[in-house]
Coordinates of C-alpha atoms and ligand atoms in Angstrom, one line a residue:
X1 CA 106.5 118.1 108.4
X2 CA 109.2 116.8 110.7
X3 CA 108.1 113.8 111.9
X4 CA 108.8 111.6 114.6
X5 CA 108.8 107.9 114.0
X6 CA 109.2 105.7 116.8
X7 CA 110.3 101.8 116.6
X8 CA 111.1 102.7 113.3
X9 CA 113.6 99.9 112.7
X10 CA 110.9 97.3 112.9
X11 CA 108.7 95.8 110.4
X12 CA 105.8 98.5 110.2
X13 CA 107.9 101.5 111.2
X14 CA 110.8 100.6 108.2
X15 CA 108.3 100.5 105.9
X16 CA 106.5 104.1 107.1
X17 CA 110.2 105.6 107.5
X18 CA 111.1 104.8 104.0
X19 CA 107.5 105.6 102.8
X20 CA 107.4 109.3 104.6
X21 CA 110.9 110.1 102.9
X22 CA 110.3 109.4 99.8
X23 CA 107.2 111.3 100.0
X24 CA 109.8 114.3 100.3
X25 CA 107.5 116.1 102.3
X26 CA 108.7 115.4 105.5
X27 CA 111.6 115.3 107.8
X28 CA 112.3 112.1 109.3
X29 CA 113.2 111.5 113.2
X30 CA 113.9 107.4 113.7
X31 CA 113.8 106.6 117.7
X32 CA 114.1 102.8 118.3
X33 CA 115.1 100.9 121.4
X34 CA 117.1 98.1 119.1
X35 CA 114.7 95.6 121.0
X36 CA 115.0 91.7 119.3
X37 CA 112.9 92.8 116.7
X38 CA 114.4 96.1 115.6
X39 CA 116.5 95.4 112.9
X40 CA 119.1 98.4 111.6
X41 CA 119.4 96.4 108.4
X42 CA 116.2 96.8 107.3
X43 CA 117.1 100.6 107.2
X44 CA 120.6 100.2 105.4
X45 CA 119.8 102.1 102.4
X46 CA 119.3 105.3 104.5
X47 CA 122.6 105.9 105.4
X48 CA 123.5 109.6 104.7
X49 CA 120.0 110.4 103.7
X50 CA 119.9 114.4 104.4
X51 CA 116.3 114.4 105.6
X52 CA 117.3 110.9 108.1
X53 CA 117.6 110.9 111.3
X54 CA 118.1 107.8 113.4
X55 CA 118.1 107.5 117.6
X56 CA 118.7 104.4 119.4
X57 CA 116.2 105.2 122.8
X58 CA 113.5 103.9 124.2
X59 CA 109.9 105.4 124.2
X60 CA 109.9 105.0 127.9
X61 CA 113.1 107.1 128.8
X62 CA 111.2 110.8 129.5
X63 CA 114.4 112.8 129.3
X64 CA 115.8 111.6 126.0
X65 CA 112.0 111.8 124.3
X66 CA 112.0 115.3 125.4
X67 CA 115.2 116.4 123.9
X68 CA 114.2 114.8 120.7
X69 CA 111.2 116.5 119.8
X70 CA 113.0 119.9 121.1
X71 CA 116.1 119.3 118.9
X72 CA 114.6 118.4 116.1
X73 CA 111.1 120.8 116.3
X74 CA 108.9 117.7 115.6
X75 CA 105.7 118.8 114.5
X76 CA 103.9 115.1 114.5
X77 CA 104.6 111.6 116.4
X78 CA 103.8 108.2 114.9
X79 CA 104.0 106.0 117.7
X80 CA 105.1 102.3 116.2
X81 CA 107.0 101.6 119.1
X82 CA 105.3 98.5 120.4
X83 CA 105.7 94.4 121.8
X84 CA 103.6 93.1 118.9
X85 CA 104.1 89.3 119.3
X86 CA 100.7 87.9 121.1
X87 CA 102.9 84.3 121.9
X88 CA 105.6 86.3 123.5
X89 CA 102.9 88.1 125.3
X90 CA 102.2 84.5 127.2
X91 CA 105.6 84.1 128.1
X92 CA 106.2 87.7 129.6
X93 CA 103.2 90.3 130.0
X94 CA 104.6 92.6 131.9
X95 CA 106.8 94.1 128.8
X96 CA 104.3 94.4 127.0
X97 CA 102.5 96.4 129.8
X98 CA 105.7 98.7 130.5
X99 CA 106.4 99.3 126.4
X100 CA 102.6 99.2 125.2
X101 CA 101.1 101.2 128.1
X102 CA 104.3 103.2 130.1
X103 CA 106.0 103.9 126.9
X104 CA 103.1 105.2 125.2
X105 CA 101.9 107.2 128.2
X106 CA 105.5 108.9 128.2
X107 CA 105.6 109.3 124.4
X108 CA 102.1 111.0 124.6
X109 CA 102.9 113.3 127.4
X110 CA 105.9 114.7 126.2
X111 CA 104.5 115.3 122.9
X112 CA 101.9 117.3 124.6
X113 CA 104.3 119.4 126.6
X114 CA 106.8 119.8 123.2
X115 CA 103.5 121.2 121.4
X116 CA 103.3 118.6 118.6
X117 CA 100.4 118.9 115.8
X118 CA 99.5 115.4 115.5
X119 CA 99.8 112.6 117.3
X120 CA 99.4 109.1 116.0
X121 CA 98.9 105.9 117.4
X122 CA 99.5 102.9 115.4
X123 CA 97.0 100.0 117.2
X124 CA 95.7 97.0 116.2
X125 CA 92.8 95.5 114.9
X126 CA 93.1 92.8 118.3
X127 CA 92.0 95.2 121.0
X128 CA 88.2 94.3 119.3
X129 CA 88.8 91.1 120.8
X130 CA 87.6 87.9 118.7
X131 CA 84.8 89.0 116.5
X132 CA 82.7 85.2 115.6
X133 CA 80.4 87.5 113.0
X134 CA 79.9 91.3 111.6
X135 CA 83.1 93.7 111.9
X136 CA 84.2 95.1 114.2
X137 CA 83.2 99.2 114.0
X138 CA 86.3 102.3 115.6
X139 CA 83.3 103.0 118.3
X140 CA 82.2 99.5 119.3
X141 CA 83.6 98.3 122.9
X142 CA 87.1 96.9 123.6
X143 CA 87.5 93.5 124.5
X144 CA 90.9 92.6 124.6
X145 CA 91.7 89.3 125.5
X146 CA 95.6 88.2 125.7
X147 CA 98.3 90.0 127.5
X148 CA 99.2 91.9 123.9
X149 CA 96.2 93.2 123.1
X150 CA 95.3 94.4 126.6
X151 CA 98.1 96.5 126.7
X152 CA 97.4 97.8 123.3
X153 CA 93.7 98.4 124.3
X154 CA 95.2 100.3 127.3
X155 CA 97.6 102.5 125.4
X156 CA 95.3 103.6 122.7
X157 CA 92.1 104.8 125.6
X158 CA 95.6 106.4 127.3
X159 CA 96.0 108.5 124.1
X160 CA 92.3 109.1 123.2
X161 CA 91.7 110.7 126.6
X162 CA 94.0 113.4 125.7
X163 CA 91.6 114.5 122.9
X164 CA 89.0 114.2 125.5
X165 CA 90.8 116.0 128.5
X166 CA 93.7 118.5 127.0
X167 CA 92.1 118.8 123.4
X168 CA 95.9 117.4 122.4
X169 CA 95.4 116.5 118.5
X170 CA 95.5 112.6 118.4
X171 CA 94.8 110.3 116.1
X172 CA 94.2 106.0 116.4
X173 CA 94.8 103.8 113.5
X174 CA 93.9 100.3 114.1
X175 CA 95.3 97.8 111.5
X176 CA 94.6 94.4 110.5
X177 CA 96.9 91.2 110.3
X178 CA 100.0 92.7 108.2
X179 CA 102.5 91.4 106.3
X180 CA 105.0 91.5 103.6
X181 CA 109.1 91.7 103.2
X182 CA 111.5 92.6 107.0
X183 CA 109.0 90.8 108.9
X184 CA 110.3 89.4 112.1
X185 CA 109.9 85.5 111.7
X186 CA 108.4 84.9 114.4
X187 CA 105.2 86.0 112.8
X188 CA 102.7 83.5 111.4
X189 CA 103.5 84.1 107.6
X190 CA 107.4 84.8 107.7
X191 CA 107.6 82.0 110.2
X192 CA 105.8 79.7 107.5
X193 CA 107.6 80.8 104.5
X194 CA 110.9 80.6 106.0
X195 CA 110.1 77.5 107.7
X196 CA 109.0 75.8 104.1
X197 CA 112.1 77.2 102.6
X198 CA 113.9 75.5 104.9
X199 CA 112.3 72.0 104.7
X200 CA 111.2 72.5 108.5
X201 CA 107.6 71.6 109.8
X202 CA 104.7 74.4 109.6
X203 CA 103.1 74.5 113.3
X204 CA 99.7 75.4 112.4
X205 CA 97.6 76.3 115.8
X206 CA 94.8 74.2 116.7
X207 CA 93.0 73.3 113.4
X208 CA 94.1 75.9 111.4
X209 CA 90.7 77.4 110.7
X210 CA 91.3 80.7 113.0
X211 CA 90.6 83.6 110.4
X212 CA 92.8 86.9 109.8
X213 CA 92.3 89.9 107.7
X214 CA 95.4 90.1 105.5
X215 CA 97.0 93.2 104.9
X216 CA 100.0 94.0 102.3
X217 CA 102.6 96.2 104.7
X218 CA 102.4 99.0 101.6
X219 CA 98.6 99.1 102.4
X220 CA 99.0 99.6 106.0
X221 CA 101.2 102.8 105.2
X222 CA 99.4 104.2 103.1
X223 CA 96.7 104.0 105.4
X224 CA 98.8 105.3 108.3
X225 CA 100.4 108.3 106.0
X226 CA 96.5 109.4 105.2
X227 CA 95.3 109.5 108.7
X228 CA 98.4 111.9 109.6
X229 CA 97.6 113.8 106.5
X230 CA 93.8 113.7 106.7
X231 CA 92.7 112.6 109.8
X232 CA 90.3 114.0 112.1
X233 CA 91.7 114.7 115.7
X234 CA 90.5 112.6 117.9
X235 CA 89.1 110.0 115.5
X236 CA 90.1 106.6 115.6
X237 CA 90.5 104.7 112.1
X238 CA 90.2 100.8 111.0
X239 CA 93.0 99.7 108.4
X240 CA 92.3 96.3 106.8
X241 CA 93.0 94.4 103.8
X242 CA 89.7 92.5 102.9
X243 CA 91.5 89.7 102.8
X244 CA 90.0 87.3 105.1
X245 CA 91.4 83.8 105.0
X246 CA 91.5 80.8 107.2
X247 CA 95.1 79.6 108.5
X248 CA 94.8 76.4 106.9
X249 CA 94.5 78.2 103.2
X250 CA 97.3 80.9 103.5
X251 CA 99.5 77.8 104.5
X252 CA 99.0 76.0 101.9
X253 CA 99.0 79.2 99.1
X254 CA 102.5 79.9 101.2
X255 CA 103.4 76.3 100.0
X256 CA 102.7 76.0 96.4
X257 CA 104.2 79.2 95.9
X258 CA 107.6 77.9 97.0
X259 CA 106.5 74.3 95.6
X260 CA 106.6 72.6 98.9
X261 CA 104.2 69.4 100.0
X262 CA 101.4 69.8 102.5
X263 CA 102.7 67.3 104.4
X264 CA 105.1 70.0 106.1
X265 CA 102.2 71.4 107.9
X266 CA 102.2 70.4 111.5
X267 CA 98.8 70.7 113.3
X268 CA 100.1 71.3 117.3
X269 CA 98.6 72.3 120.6
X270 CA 97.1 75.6 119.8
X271 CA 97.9 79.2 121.2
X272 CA 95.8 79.7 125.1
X273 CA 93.0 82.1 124.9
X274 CA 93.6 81.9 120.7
X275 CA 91.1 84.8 119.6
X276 CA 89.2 82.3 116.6
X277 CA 89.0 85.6 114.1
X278 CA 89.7 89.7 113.3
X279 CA 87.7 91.3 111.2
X280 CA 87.0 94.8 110.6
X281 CA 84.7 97.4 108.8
X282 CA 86.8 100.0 106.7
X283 CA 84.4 102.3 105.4
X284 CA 85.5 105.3 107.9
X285 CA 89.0 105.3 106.3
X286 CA 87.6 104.9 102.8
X287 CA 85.7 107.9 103.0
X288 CA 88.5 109.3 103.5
X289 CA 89.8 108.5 100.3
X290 CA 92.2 105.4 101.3
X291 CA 91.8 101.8 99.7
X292 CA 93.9 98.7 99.8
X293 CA 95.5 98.0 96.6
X294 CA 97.5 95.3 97.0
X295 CA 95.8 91.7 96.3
X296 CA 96.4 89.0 98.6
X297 CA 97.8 86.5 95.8
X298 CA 100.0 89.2 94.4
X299 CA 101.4 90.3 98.1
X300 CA 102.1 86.5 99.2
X301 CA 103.4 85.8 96.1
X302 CA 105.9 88.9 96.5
X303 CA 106.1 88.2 99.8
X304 CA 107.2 84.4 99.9
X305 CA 109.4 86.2 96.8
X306 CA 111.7 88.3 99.4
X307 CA 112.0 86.0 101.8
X308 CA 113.0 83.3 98.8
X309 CA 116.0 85.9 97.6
X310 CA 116.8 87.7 101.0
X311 CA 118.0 84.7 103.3
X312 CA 121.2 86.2 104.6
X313 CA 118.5 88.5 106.2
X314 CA 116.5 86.3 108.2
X315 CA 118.9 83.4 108.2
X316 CA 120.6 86.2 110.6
X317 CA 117.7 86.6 112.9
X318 CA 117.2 82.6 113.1
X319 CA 120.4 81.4 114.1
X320 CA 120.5 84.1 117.3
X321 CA 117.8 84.9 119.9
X322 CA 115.5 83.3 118.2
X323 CA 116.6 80.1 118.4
X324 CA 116.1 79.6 122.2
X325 CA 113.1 81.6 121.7
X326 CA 111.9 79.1 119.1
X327 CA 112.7 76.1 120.7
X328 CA 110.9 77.1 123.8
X329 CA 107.5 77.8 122.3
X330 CA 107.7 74.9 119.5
X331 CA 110.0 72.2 120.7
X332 CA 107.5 70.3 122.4
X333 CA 104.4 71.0 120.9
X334 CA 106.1 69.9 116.7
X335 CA 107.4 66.5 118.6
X336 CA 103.5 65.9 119.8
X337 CA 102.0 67.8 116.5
X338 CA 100.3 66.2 113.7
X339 CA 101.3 66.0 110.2
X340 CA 98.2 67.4 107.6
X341 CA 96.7 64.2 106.1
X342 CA 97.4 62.1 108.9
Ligands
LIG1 O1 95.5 91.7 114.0 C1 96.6 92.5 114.0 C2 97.7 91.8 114.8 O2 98.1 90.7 114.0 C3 98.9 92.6 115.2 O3 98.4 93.6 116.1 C4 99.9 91.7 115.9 O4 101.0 92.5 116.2 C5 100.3 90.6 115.0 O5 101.2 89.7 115.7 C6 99.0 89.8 114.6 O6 98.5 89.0 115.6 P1 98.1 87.5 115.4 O7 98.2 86.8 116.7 O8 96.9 87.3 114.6 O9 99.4 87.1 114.4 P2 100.3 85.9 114.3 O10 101.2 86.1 113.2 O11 101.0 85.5 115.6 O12 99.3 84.7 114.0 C7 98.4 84.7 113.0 C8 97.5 83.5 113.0 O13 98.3 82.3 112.8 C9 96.9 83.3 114.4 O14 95.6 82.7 114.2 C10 97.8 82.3 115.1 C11 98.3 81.5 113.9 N1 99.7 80.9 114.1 C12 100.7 81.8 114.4 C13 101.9 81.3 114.6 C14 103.1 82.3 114.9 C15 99.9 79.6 113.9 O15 99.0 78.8 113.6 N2 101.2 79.1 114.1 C16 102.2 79.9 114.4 O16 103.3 79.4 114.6

């Protein structure tokens, strides 16, 4: 198939790009805005690939979108293109609304009038809202709660109402809390590991015991590349790890991996309208033949790993943007934290 990929030089999509070519059943279309947390290195390897295809647009931009999937005769659209970050979410909703909903109503539309096969929306597990007990099933109610995951909420009932209205193949994957190597740092677990590498303070939200579902980037792929292979139209699909753990105890695994003291974590003022925990049931995807493989002691360990012998990549990233960005959302709250044990 040739495929579209969009935000492809982020975390997720850099994994599915390199995934989907060495596959070697597909063509490969990269679109990616460049945004702070599209990253051309973490595609460097690709240079001169015959099947690659990288081009630096935004998912919003009608015109450019169009002459992509004509130009290249894309037969199916992953949609990665996203603002991902709940805490920059607080600080500035409305991109999130223009990328997450706009972008993804353009994307969809074109794709539509271009004639694509499938259509593929990469969501999130968030748009269930916080879930105290049970897991959260593809057809219970939306109930997103923070800037983020209302916009993502909005841009995946944008692209299921084209199953519903035009019959336009789509398909919804909603994954859990993922992680693993070219994660931005801003994240909770590259921001940790990096942090402890570092020597610097941990700032753990509230009191740490919010609960995620952990699941290895590889897994999420996987997941994704089945859906577009096997997928029903129409059909929206949970991706999670099974790897549900409190804050609190992935901190501290992320520290005796790298041999670091506890006393690095920082309890500070948590994260407004922090969703307490994510957690969903799997068994639609399963039936369709996909499982997680990856354990979550294996994929921190590998994780904390890359991030020990890749530093001139994110030491990149942390002296720029991020910086300002970093000291905005932590500068205050790490001088009022609280050290662990204290
Ligand atoms: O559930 C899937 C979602 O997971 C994705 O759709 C989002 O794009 C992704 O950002 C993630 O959302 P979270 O808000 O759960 O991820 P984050 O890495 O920001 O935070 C994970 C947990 O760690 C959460 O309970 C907040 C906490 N945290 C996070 C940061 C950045 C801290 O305690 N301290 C921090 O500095």
């Amino acid at each position: 198939m040739r495929v579209l990929v969009t935000g492809g030089a982020g975390f997720i999509g850099s994994h599915l790009v390199h995934r989907l070519l060495a596959s070697g059943q597909h063509d490969v279309v990269n679109l990616d805005a460049l945004r702070y947390s599209g990253n051309l290195d973490n595609l460097a390897d690709l240079t001169g690939h015959a099947r690659y295809t990288f081009v630096h647009a935004d998912i919003c931009d009608a015109t450019t979108v169009r002459s992509i999937l004509r130009d290249h005769r894309v037969e199916a659209v992953i949609n990665c293109a996203a603002e991902t970050h709940v805490d920059r979410s607080i600080l500035d909703p409305g991109s999130f609304a223009k990328t997450d909903v706009v972008g993804t109503g353009v994307l969809l539309e074109e794709s539509r009038q271009a004639g694509v096969h499938r259509f593929l929306q990469v969501s999130t597990d968030e748009v269930y809202g916080s879930v105290e007990i049970g897991h959260s099933k593809e057809e219970d109610s939306l109930a997103p709660r923070s800037p983020y995951s209302a916009s993502k909420a909005g841009g995946d009932l944008l692209v299921l109402s084209y199953w519903t209205t035009y019959h336009f193949p789509v398909l919804v994957t909603r994954g859990s809390n993922t992680y693993g190597p070219n994660q931005y740092p801003e994240k909770f677990i590259p921001l940790f590991v990096t942090n402890a590498i570092d020597d610097q303070p941990l700032p753990l939200y509230g009191d740490g015991r919010y609960r995620r579902d952990w699941l290895a980037v590889d897994d999420h792929c996987a997941g994704i590349e089945h859906v577009l292979n096997h997928g029903q139209p129409g059909a929206i699909y949970n991706v999670g790890g099974g790897n549900e753990k409190e804050n609190l105890t992935v901190a501290e695994l992320i520290l005796h991996y790298l041999g670091k003291p506890k006393s690095l974590i920082r309890f500070v003022t948590d994260r407004p309208g922090h969703d307490r925990r994510y957690a969903i049931d799997c068994s639609r995807l399963r039936g369709l033949g996909w499982q997680p493989k990856v354990s979550f002691e294996e994929g921190i360990r590998t994780t904390v790993e890359w991030y020990r012998t890749h530093e001139a990549w994110w030491k990149k990233i942390k002296s720029g943007e991020f910086r300002t960005y970093y000291d905005e959302m932590y500068g205050r709250r790490l001088q009022e934290g609280r050290a662990c044990g204290s």
